[in-house]
Amino acid sequence: MTFQERVVEAVSQIPVGQVATYGQLAGLAGSPRGARAVGTILHQLPELDKIPWQRVINSRGYLSTTCLEHPAELQAALLKADGIIVNRPSRGLFRVDLRRFLWQDYPYRGSSLVVK
């Protein structure tokens, strides 16, 4: 299985009501330093509606998408529909409380995701 396939598999396993970070997913897919690659993979997927891409945020809890087709406002709305509280602090960026919503009980073996 390629890194891209492992990333897509990991993203598809993020439960409703939880989020994961780019770095977390990179580690689960077997490349702990591949956070930027995770973002690139998600951006290039032709069918984003088939995986919960909106549940992937940066390591500080911010929605960091800059894509005009899938803007942060859309991501925030989708996260809210998932039951995740999304705040918009004074700087205007959307943010999720990682202490409350971070996916932590993912299936793993060692440092890699166990693919179902």
PDB file of N, CA and C in Angstrom, residues 8-93:
ATOM      1  N   VAL A   8      -5.255   8.142   2.836  1.00  0.00           N
ATOM      2  CA  VAL A   8      -6.692   8.116   2.539  1.00  0.00           C
ATOM      3  C   VAL A   8      -7.403   7.153   3.490  1.00  0.00           C
ATOM      4  N   GLU A   9      -6.807   5.996   3.746  1.00  0.00           N
ATOM      5  CA  GLU A   9      -7.391   5.023   4.673  1.00  0.00           C
ATOM      6  C   GLU A   9      -7.484   5.618   6.078  1.00  0.00           C
ATOM      7  N   ALA A  10      -6.428   6.280   6.522  1.00  0.00           N
ATOM      8  CA  ALA A  10      -6.433   6.882   7.857  1.00  0.00           C
ATOM      9  C   ALA A  10      -7.503   7.965   7.962  1.00  0.00           C
ATOM     10  N   VAL A  11      -7.598   8.829   6.969  1.00  0.00           N
ATOM     11  CA  VAL A  11      -8.599   9.900   6.991  1.00  0.00           C
ATOM     12  C   VAL A  11     -10.001   9.298   7.024  1.00  0.00           C
ATOM     13  N   SER A  12     -10.216   8.236   6.276  1.00  0.00           N
ATOM     14  CA  SER A  12     -11.546   7.631   6.222  1.00  0.00           C
ATOM     15  C   SER A  12     -11.958   7.011   7.557  1.00  0.00           C
ATOM     16  N   GLN A  13     -10.997   6.772   8.447  1.00  0.00           N
ATOM     17  CA  GLN A  13     -11.296   6.170   9.747  1.00  0.00           C
ATOM     18  C   GLN A  13     -11.510   7.191  10.864  1.00  0.00           C
ATOM     19  N   ILE A  14     -11.322   8.479  10.592  1.00  0.00           N
ATOM     20  CA  ILE A  14     -11.545   9.491  11.637  1.00  0.00           C
ATOM     21  C   ILE A  14     -13.037   9.495  11.974  1.00  0.00           C
ATOM     22  N   PRO A  15     -13.379   9.257  13.238  1.00  0.00           N
ATOM     23  CA  PRO A  15     -14.796   9.173  13.602  1.00  0.00           C
ATOM     24  C   PRO A  15     -15.506  10.529  13.540  1.00  0.00           C
ATOM     25  N   VAL A  16     -16.801  10.465  13.339  1.00  0.00           N
ATOM     26  CA  VAL A  16     -17.642  11.666  13.415  1.00  0.00           C
ATOM     27  C   VAL A  16     -17.453  12.271  14.804  1.00  0.00           C
ATOM     28  N   GLY A  17     -17.324  13.579  14.859  1.00  0.00           N
ATOM     29  CA  GLY A  17     -17.163  14.260  16.143  1.00  0.00           C
ATOM     30  C   GLY A  17     -15.724  14.385  16.606  1.00  0.00           C
ATOM     31  N   GLN A  18     -14.778  13.956  15.769  1.00  0.00           N
ATOM     32  CA  GLN A  18     -13.367  14.063  16.117  1.00  0.00           C
ATOM     33  C   GLN A  18     -12.575  14.592  14.925  1.00  0.00           C
ATOM     34  N   VAL A  19     -11.393  15.122  15.220  1.00  0.00           N
ATOM     35  CA  VAL A  19     -10.487  15.621  14.181  1.00  0.00           C
ATOM     36  C   VAL A  19      -9.119  14.980  14.365  1.00  0.00           C
ATOM     37  N   ALA A  20      -8.315  15.042  13.314  1.00  0.00           N
ATOM     38  CA  ALA A  20      -6.928  14.590  13.369  1.00  0.00           C
ATOM     39  C   ALA A  20      -6.077  15.679  12.743  1.00  0.00           C
ATOM     40  N   THR A  21      -4.805  15.683  13.090  1.00  0.00           N
ATOM     41  CA  THR A  21      -3.895  16.668  12.509  1.00  0.00           C
ATOM     42  C   THR A  21      -3.164  16.057  11.321  1.00  0.00           C
ATOM     43  N   TYR A  22      -2.647  16.933  10.463  1.00  0.00           N
ATOM     44  CA  TYR A  22      -1.871  16.477   9.317  1.00  0.00           C
ATOM     45  C   TYR A  22      -0.697  15.613   9.776  1.00  0.00           C
ATOM     46  N   GLY A  23       0.003  16.064  10.802  1.00  0.00           N
ATOM     47  CA  GLY A  23       1.150  15.324  11.314  1.00  0.00           C
ATOM     48  C   GLY A  23       0.763  13.985  11.919  1.00  0.00           C
ATOM     49  N   GLN A  24      -0.327  13.956  12.631  1.00  0.00           N
ATOM     50  CA  GLN A  24      -0.829  12.723  13.216  1.00  0.00           C
ATOM     51  C   GLN A  24      -1.108  11.692  12.112  1.00  0.00           C
ATOM     52  N   LEU A  25      -1.769  12.137  11.052  1.00  0.00           N
ATOM     53  CA  LEU A  25      -2.086  11.240   9.944  1.00  0.00           C
ATOM     54  C   LEU A  25      -0.822  10.779   9.215  1.00  0.00           C
ATOM     55  N   ALA A  26       0.142  11.680   9.072  1.00  0.00           N
ATOM     56  CA  ALA A  26       1.405  11.299   8.434  1.00  0.00           C
ATOM     57  C   ALA A  26       2.073  10.188   9.238  1.00  0.00           C
ATOM     58  N   GLY A  27       2.097  10.349  10.548  1.00  0.00           N
ATOM     59  CA  GLY A  27       2.679   9.313  11.409  1.00  0.00           C
ATOM     60  C   GLY A  27       1.926   8.000  11.312  1.00  0.00           C
ATOM     61  N   LEU A  28       0.605   8.066  11.326  1.00  0.00           N
ATOM     62  CA  LEU A  28      -0.201   6.854  11.213  1.00  0.00           C
ATOM     63  C   LEU A  28       0.011   6.153   9.879  1.00  0.00           C
ATOM     64  N   ALA A  29       0.297   6.936   8.844  1.00  0.00           N
ATOM     65  CA  ALA A  29       0.513   6.373   7.508  1.00  0.00           C
ATOM     66  C   ALA A  29       1.961   5.928   7.305  1.00  0.00           C
ATOM     67  N   GLY A  30       2.800   6.095   8.343  1.00  0.00           N
ATOM     68  CA  GLY A  30       4.162   5.584   8.277  1.00  0.00           C
ATOM     69  C   GLY A  30       5.241   6.580   7.927  1.00  0.00           C
ATOM     70  N   SER A  31       4.909   7.878   7.892  1.00  0.00           N
ATOM     71  CA  SER A  31       5.909   8.899   7.578  1.00  0.00           C
ATOM     72  C   SER A  31       5.727  10.086   8.523  1.00  0.00           C
ATOM     73  N   PRO A  32       6.257  10.000   9.746  1.00  0.00           N
ATOM     74  CA  PRO A  32       6.013  11.023  10.768  1.00  0.00           C
ATOM     75  C   PRO A  32       6.357  12.456  10.366  1.00  0.00           C
ATOM     76  N   ARG A  33       7.221  12.625   9.386  1.00  0.00           N
ATOM     77  CA  ARG A  33       7.599  13.975   8.955  1.00  0.00           C
ATOM     78  C   ARG A  33       6.853  14.398   7.692  1.00  0.00           C
ATOM     79  N   GLY A  34       5.778  13.696   7.346  1.00  0.00           N
ATOM     80  CA  GLY A  34       5.078  13.929   6.090  1.00  0.00           C
ATOM     81  C   GLY A  34       3.803  14.741   6.179  1.00  0.00           C
ATOM     82  N   ALA A  35       3.702  15.649   7.154  1.00  0.00           N
ATOM     83  CA  ALA A  35       2.470  16.421   7.334  1.00  0.00           C
ATOM     84  C   ALA A  35       2.098  17.225   6.086  1.00  0.00           C
ATOM     85  N   ARG A  36       3.069  17.878   5.482  1.00  0.00           N
ATOM     86  CA  ARG A  36       2.777  18.658   4.265  1.00  0.00           C
ATOM     87  C   ARG A  36       2.315  17.762   3.129  1.00  0.00           C
ATOM     88  N   ALA A  37       2.895  16.574   3.050  1.00  0.00           N
ATOM     89  CA  ALA A  37       2.485  15.631   2.007  1.00  0.00           C
ATOM     90  C   ALA A  37       1.032  15.216   2.204  1.00  0.00           C
ATOM     91  N   VAL A  38       0.601  15.077   3.452  1.00  0.00           N
ATOM     92  CA  VAL A  38      -0.805  14.738   3.726  1.00  0.00           C
ATOM     93  C   VAL A  38      -1.708  15.832   3.164  1.00  0.00           C
ATOM     94  N   GLY A  39      -1.360  17.085   3.403  1.00  0.00           N
ATOM     95  CA  GLY A  39      -2.142  18.196   2.871  1.00  0.00           C
ATOM     96  C   GLY A  39      -2.197  18.179   1.356  1.00  0.00           C
ATOM     97  N   THR A  40      -1.067  17.900   0.737  1.00  0.00           N
ATOM     98  CA  THR A  40      -1.012  17.831  -0.728  1.00  0.00           C
ATOM     99  C   THR A  40      -1.876  16.689  -1.247  1.00  0.00           C
ATOM    100  N   ILE A  41      -1.792  15.543  -0.611  1.00  0.00           N
ATOM    101  CA  ILE A  41      -2.599  14.394  -1.016  1.00  0.00           C
ATOM    102  C   ILE A  41      -4.080  14.728  -0.936  1.00  0.00           C
ATOM    103  N   LEU A  42      -4.500  15.315   0.168  1.00  0.00           N
ATOM    104  CA  LEU A  42      -5.922  15.654   0.324  1.00  0.00           C
ATOM    105  C   LEU A  42      -6.355  16.685  -0.710  1.00  0.00           C
ATOM    106  N   HIS A  43      -5.505  17.645  -0.966  1.00  0.00           N
ATOM    107  CA  HIS A  43      -5.843  18.692  -1.936  1.00  0.00           C
ATOM    108  C   HIS A  43      -5.992  18.121  -3.345  1.00  0.00           C
ATOM    109  N   GLN A  44      -5.233  17.115  -3.666  1.00  0.00           N
ATOM    110  CA  GLN A  44      -5.233  16.564  -5.019  1.00  0.00           C
ATOM    111  C   GLN A  44      -6.242  15.443  -5.247  1.00  0.00           C
ATOM    112  N   LEU A  45      -6.930  15.008  -4.206  1.00  0.00           N
ATOM    113  CA  LEU A  45      -7.902  13.930  -4.382  1.00  0.00           C
ATOM    114  C   LEU A  45      -9.067  14.401  -5.236  1.00  0.00           C
ATOM    115  N   PRO A  46      -9.443  13.631  -6.249  1.00  0.00           N
ATOM    116  CA  PRO A  46     -10.524  14.054  -7.138  1.00  0.00           C
ATOM    117  C   PRO A  46     -11.915  13.961  -6.495  1.00  0.00           C
ATOM    118  N   GLU A  47     -12.093  13.068  -5.534  1.00  0.00           N
ATOM    119  CA  GLU A  47     -13.413  12.857  -4.948  1.00  0.00           C
ATOM    120  C   GLU A  47     -13.373  13.074  -3.443  1.00  0.00           C
ATOM    121  N   LEU A  48     -13.270  14.322  -3.023  1.00  0.00           N
ATOM    122  CA  LEU A  48     -13.189  14.625  -1.593  1.00  0.00           C
ATOM    123  C   LEU A  48     -14.467  14.279  -0.848  1.00  0.00           C
ATOM    124  N   ASP A  49     -15.587  14.188  -1.555  1.00  0.00           N
ATOM    125  CA  ASP A  49     -16.840  13.901  -0.874  1.00  0.00           C
ATOM    126  C   ASP A  49     -16.913  12.466  -0.368  1.00  0.00           C
ATOM    127  N   LYS A  50     -15.954  11.625  -0.743  1.00  0.00           N
ATOM    128  CA  LYS A  50     -15.970  10.227  -0.313  1.00  0.00           C
ATOM    129  C   LYS A  50     -15.177   9.978   0.963  1.00  0.00           C
ATOM    130  N   ILE A  51     -14.406  10.956   1.409  1.00  0.00           N
ATOM    131  CA  ILE A  51     -13.679  10.823   2.674  1.00  0.00           C
ATOM    132  C   ILE A  51     -13.919  12.091   3.497  1.00  0.00           C
ATOM    133  N   PRO A  52     -13.823  11.991   4.818  1.00  0.00           N
ATOM    134  CA  PRO A  52     -14.090  13.149   5.676  1.00  0.00           C
ATOM    135  C   PRO A  52     -12.891  14.100   5.790  1.00  0.00           C
ATOM    136  N   TRP A  53     -12.504  14.719   4.687  1.00  0.00           N
ATOM    137  CA  TRP A  53     -11.347  15.609   4.632  1.00  0.00           C
ATOM    138  C   TRP A  53     -11.462  16.763   5.629  1.00  0.00           C
ATOM    139  N   GLN A  54     -12.691  17.169   5.911  1.00  0.00           N
ATOM    140  CA  GLN A  54     -12.893  18.311   6.796  1.00  0.00           C
ATOM    141  C   GLN A  54     -12.397  18.048   8.210  1.00  0.00           C
ATOM    142  N   ARG A  55     -12.200  16.796   8.576  1.00  0.00           N
ATOM    143  CA  ARG A  55     -11.768  16.442   9.928  1.00  0.00           C
ATOM    144  C   ARG A  55     -10.253  16.529  10.096  1.00  0.00           C
ATOM    145  N   VAL A  56      -9.554  17.023   9.087  1.00  0.00           N
ATOM    146  CA  VAL A  56      -8.094  17.149   9.151  1.00  0.00           C
ATOM    147  C   VAL A  56      -7.739  18.623   9.311  1.00  0.00           C
ATOM    148  N   ILE A  57      -7.034  18.935  10.403  1.00  0.00           N
ATOM    149  CA  ILE A  57      -6.674  20.323  10.722  1.00  0.00           C
ATOM    150  C   ILE A  57      -5.194  20.384  11.121  1.00  0.00           C
ATOM    151  N   ASN A  58      -4.706  21.598  11.352  1.00  0.00           N
ATOM    152  CA  ASN A  58      -3.277  21.684  11.686  1.00  0.00           C
ATOM    153  C   ASN A  58      -3.029  21.401  13.167  1.00  0.00           C
ATOM    154  N   SER A  59      -1.777  21.287  13.524  1.00  0.00           N
ATOM    155  CA  SER A  59      -1.387  20.841  14.869  1.00  0.00           C
ATOM    156  C   SER A  59      -1.724  21.830  15.979  1.00  0.00           C
ATOM    157  N   ARG A  60      -2.107  23.034  15.621  1.00  0.00           N
ATOM    158  CA  ARG A  60      -2.508  24.026  16.625  1.00  0.00           C
ATOM    159  C   ARG A  60      -4.026  24.150  16.715  1.00  0.00           C
ATOM    160  N   GLY A  61      -4.730  23.323  15.932  1.00  0.00           N
ATOM    161  CA  GLY A  61      -6.188  23.320  15.980  1.00  0.00           C
ATOM    162  C   GLY A  61      -6.861  24.207  14.955  1.00  0.00           C
ATOM    163  N   TYR A  62      -6.063  24.866  14.117  1.00  0.00           N
ATOM    164  CA  TYR A  62      -6.633  25.787  13.130  1.00  0.00           C
ATOM    165  C   TYR A  62      -7.001  25.076  11.835  1.00  0.00           C
ATOM    166  N   LEU A  63      -8.043  25.570  11.195  1.00  0.00           N
ATOM    167  CA  LEU A  63      -8.386  25.123   9.852  1.00  0.00           C
ATOM    168  C   LEU A  63      -7.442  25.878   8.937  1.00  0.00           C
ATOM    169  N   SER A  64      -6.626  25.158   8.205  1.00  0.00           N
ATOM    170  CA  SER A  64      -5.570  25.832   7.445  1.00  0.00           C
ATOM    171  C   SER A  64      -5.738  25.720   5.936  1.00  0.00           C
ATOM    172  N   THR A  65      -6.900  25.309   5.479  1.00  0.00           N
ATOM    173  CA  THR A  65      -7.107  25.204   4.044  1.00  0.00           C
ATOM    174  C   THR A  65      -7.088  26.585   3.395  1.00  0.00           C
ATOM    175  N   THR A  66      -6.467  26.662   2.238  1.00  0.00           N
ATOM    176  CA  THR A  66      -6.462  27.907   1.460  1.00  0.00           C
ATOM    177  C   THR A  66      -7.074  27.671   0.090  1.00  0.00           C
ATOM    178  N   CYS A  67      -7.673  26.507  -0.088  1.00  0.00           N
ATOM    179  CA  CYS A  67      -8.272  26.124  -1.363  1.00  0.00           C
ATOM    180  C   CYS A  67      -9.561  26.921  -1.599  1.00  0.00           C
ATOM    181  N   LEU A  68      -9.683  27.502  -2.761  1.00  0.00           N
ATOM    182  CA  LEU A  68     -10.881  28.278  -3.074  1.00  0.00           C
ATOM    183  C   LEU A  68     -12.101  27.397  -3.312  1.00  0.00           C
ATOM    184  N   GLU A  69     -11.883  26.159  -3.748  1.00  0.00           N
ATOM    185  CA  GLU A  69     -12.994  25.232  -3.959  1.00  0.00           C
ATOM    186  C   GLU A  69     -13.533  24.677  -2.647  1.00  0.00           C
ATOM    187  N   HIS A  70     -12.680  24.566  -1.642  1.00  0.00           N
ATOM    188  CA  HIS A  70     -13.048  24.029  -0.336  1.00  0.00           C
ATOM    189  C   HIS A  70     -12.515  24.968   0.744  1.00  0.00           C
ATOM    190  N   PRO A  71     -13.109  26.159   0.862  1.00  0.00           N
ATOM    191  CA  PRO A  71     -12.588  27.164   1.794  1.00  0.00           C
ATOM    192  C   PRO A  71     -12.819  26.793   3.263  1.00  0.00           C
ATOM    193  N   ALA A  72     -12.154  27.511   4.130  1.00  0.00           N
ATOM    194  CA  ALA A  72     -12.267  27.269   5.573  1.00  0.00           C
ATOM    195  C   ALA A  72     -13.705  27.392   6.052  1.00  0.00           C
ATOM    196  N   GLU A  73     -14.488  28.282   5.446  1.00  0.00           N
ATOM    197  CA  GLU A  73     -15.893  28.428   5.846  1.00  0.00           C
ATOM    198  C   GLU A  73     -16.671  27.136   5.590  1.00  0.00           C
ATOM    199  N   LEU A  74     -16.392  26.479   4.468  1.00  0.00           N
ATOM    200  CA  LEU A  74     -17.036  25.197   4.164  1.00  0.00           C
ATOM    201  C   LEU A  74     -16.569  24.133   5.146  1.00  0.00           C
ATOM    202  N   GLN A  75     -15.270  24.086   5.397  1.00  0.00           N
ATOM    203  CA  GLN A  75     -14.739  23.106   6.339  1.00  0.00           C
ATOM    204  C   GLN A  75     -15.354  23.303   7.719  1.00  0.00           C
ATOM    205  N   ALA A  76     -15.464  24.559   8.161  1.00  0.00           N
ATOM    206  CA  ALA A  76     -16.063  24.845   9.469  1.00  0.00           C
ATOM    207  C   ALA A  76     -17.515  24.383   9.514  1.00  0.00           C
ATOM    208  N   ALA A  77     -18.260  24.633   8.459  1.00  0.00           N
ATOM    209  CA  ALA A  77     -19.669  24.217   8.411  1.00  0.00           C
ATOM    210  C   ALA A  77     -19.788  22.689   8.468  1.00  0.00           C
ATOM    211  N   LEU A  78     -18.918  21.992   7.749  1.00  0.00           N
ATOM    212  CA  LEU A  78     -18.948  20.525   7.765  1.00  0.00           C
ATOM    213  C   LEU A  78     -18.563  19.974   9.137  1.00  0.00           C
ATOM    214  N   LEU A  79     -17.588  20.606   9.784  1.00  0.00           N
ATOM    215  CA  LEU A  79     -17.204  20.184  11.120  1.00  0.00           C
ATOM    216  C   LEU A  79     -18.347  20.411  12.111  1.00  0.00           C
ATOM    217  N   LYS A  80     -19.003  21.544  12.002  1.00  0.00           N
ATOM    218  CA  LYS A  80     -20.149  21.817  12.885  1.00  0.00           C
ATOM    219  C   LYS A  80     -21.248  20.790  12.672  1.00  0.00           C
ATOM    220  N   ALA A  81     -21.468  20.379  11.421  1.00  0.00           N
ATOM    221  CA  ALA A  81     -22.463  19.342  11.122  1.00  0.00           C
ATOM    222  C   ALA A  81     -22.056  18.001  11.745  1.00  0.00           C
ATOM    223  N   ASP A  82     -20.758  17.800  11.952  1.00  0.00           N
ATOM    224  CA  ASP A  82     -20.240  16.599  12.615  1.00  0.00           C
ATOM    225  C   ASP A  82     -20.336  16.696  14.139  1.00  0.00           C
ATOM    226  N   GLY A  83     -20.794  17.831  14.649  1.00  0.00           N
ATOM    227  CA  GLY A  83     -20.908  18.017  16.087  1.00  0.00           C
ATOM    228  C   GLY A  83     -19.673  18.600  16.743  1.00  0.00           C
ATOM    229  N   ILE A  84     -18.754  19.112  15.951  1.00  0.00           N
ATOM    230  CA  ILE A  84     -17.512  19.694  16.464  1.00  0.00           C
ATOM    231  C   ILE A  84     -17.697  21.201  16.614  1.00  0.00           C
ATOM    232  N   ILE A  85     -17.310  21.717  17.753  1.00  0.00           N
ATOM    233  CA  ILE A  85     -17.414  23.158  18.002  1.00  0.00           C
ATOM    234  C   ILE A  85     -16.230  23.839  17.320  1.00  0.00           C
ATOM    235  N   VAL A  86     -16.539  24.789  16.454  1.00  0.00           N
ATOM    236  CA  VAL A  86     -15.510  25.537  15.736  1.00  0.00           C
ATOM    237  C   VAL A  86     -15.632  26.991  16.160  1.00  0.00           C
ATOM    238  N   ASN A  87     -14.551  27.527  16.719  1.00  0.00           N
ATOM    239  CA  ASN A  87     -14.525  28.920  17.156  1.00  0.00           C
ATOM    240  C   ASN A  87     -13.820  29.772  16.117  1.00  0.00           C
ATOM    241  N   ARG A  88     -14.120  31.046  16.158  1.00  0.00           N
ATOM    242  CA  ARG A  88     -13.425  31.987  15.280  1.00  0.00           C
ATOM    243  C   ARG A  88     -12.878  33.118  16.152  1.00  0.00           C
ATOM    244  N   PRO A  89     -11.632  32.928  16.649  1.00  0.00           N
ATOM    245  CA  PRO A  89     -11.028  33.952  17.502  1.00  0.00           C
ATOM    246  C   PRO A  89     -10.857  35.280  16.769  1.00  0.00           C
ATOM    247  N   SER A  90     -10.400  36.251  17.490  1.00  0.00           N
ATOM    248  CA  SER A  90     -10.299  37.605  16.956  1.00  0.00           C
ATOM    249  C   SER A  90      -9.448  37.721  15.694  1.00  0.00           C
ATOM    250  N   ARG A  91      -8.488  36.821  15.492  1.00  0.00           N
ATOM    251  CA  ARG A  91      -7.650  36.896  14.291  1.00  0.00           C
ATOM    252  C   ARG A  91      -8.397  36.456  13.042  1.00  0.00           C
ATOM    253  N   GLY A  92      -9.618  35.952  13.201  1.00  0.00           N
ATOM    254  CA  GLY A  92     -10.432  35.587  12.051  1.00  0.00           C
ATOM    255  C   GLY A  92     -10.249  34.178  11.543  1.00  0.00           C
ATOM    256  N   LEU A  93      -9.347  33.407  12.149  1.00  0.00           N
ATOM    257  CA  LEU A  93      -9.131  32.026  11.724  1.00  0.00           C
ATOM    258  C   LEU A  93     -10.046  31.095  12.519  1.00  0.00           C
TER     259      LEU A  93
END
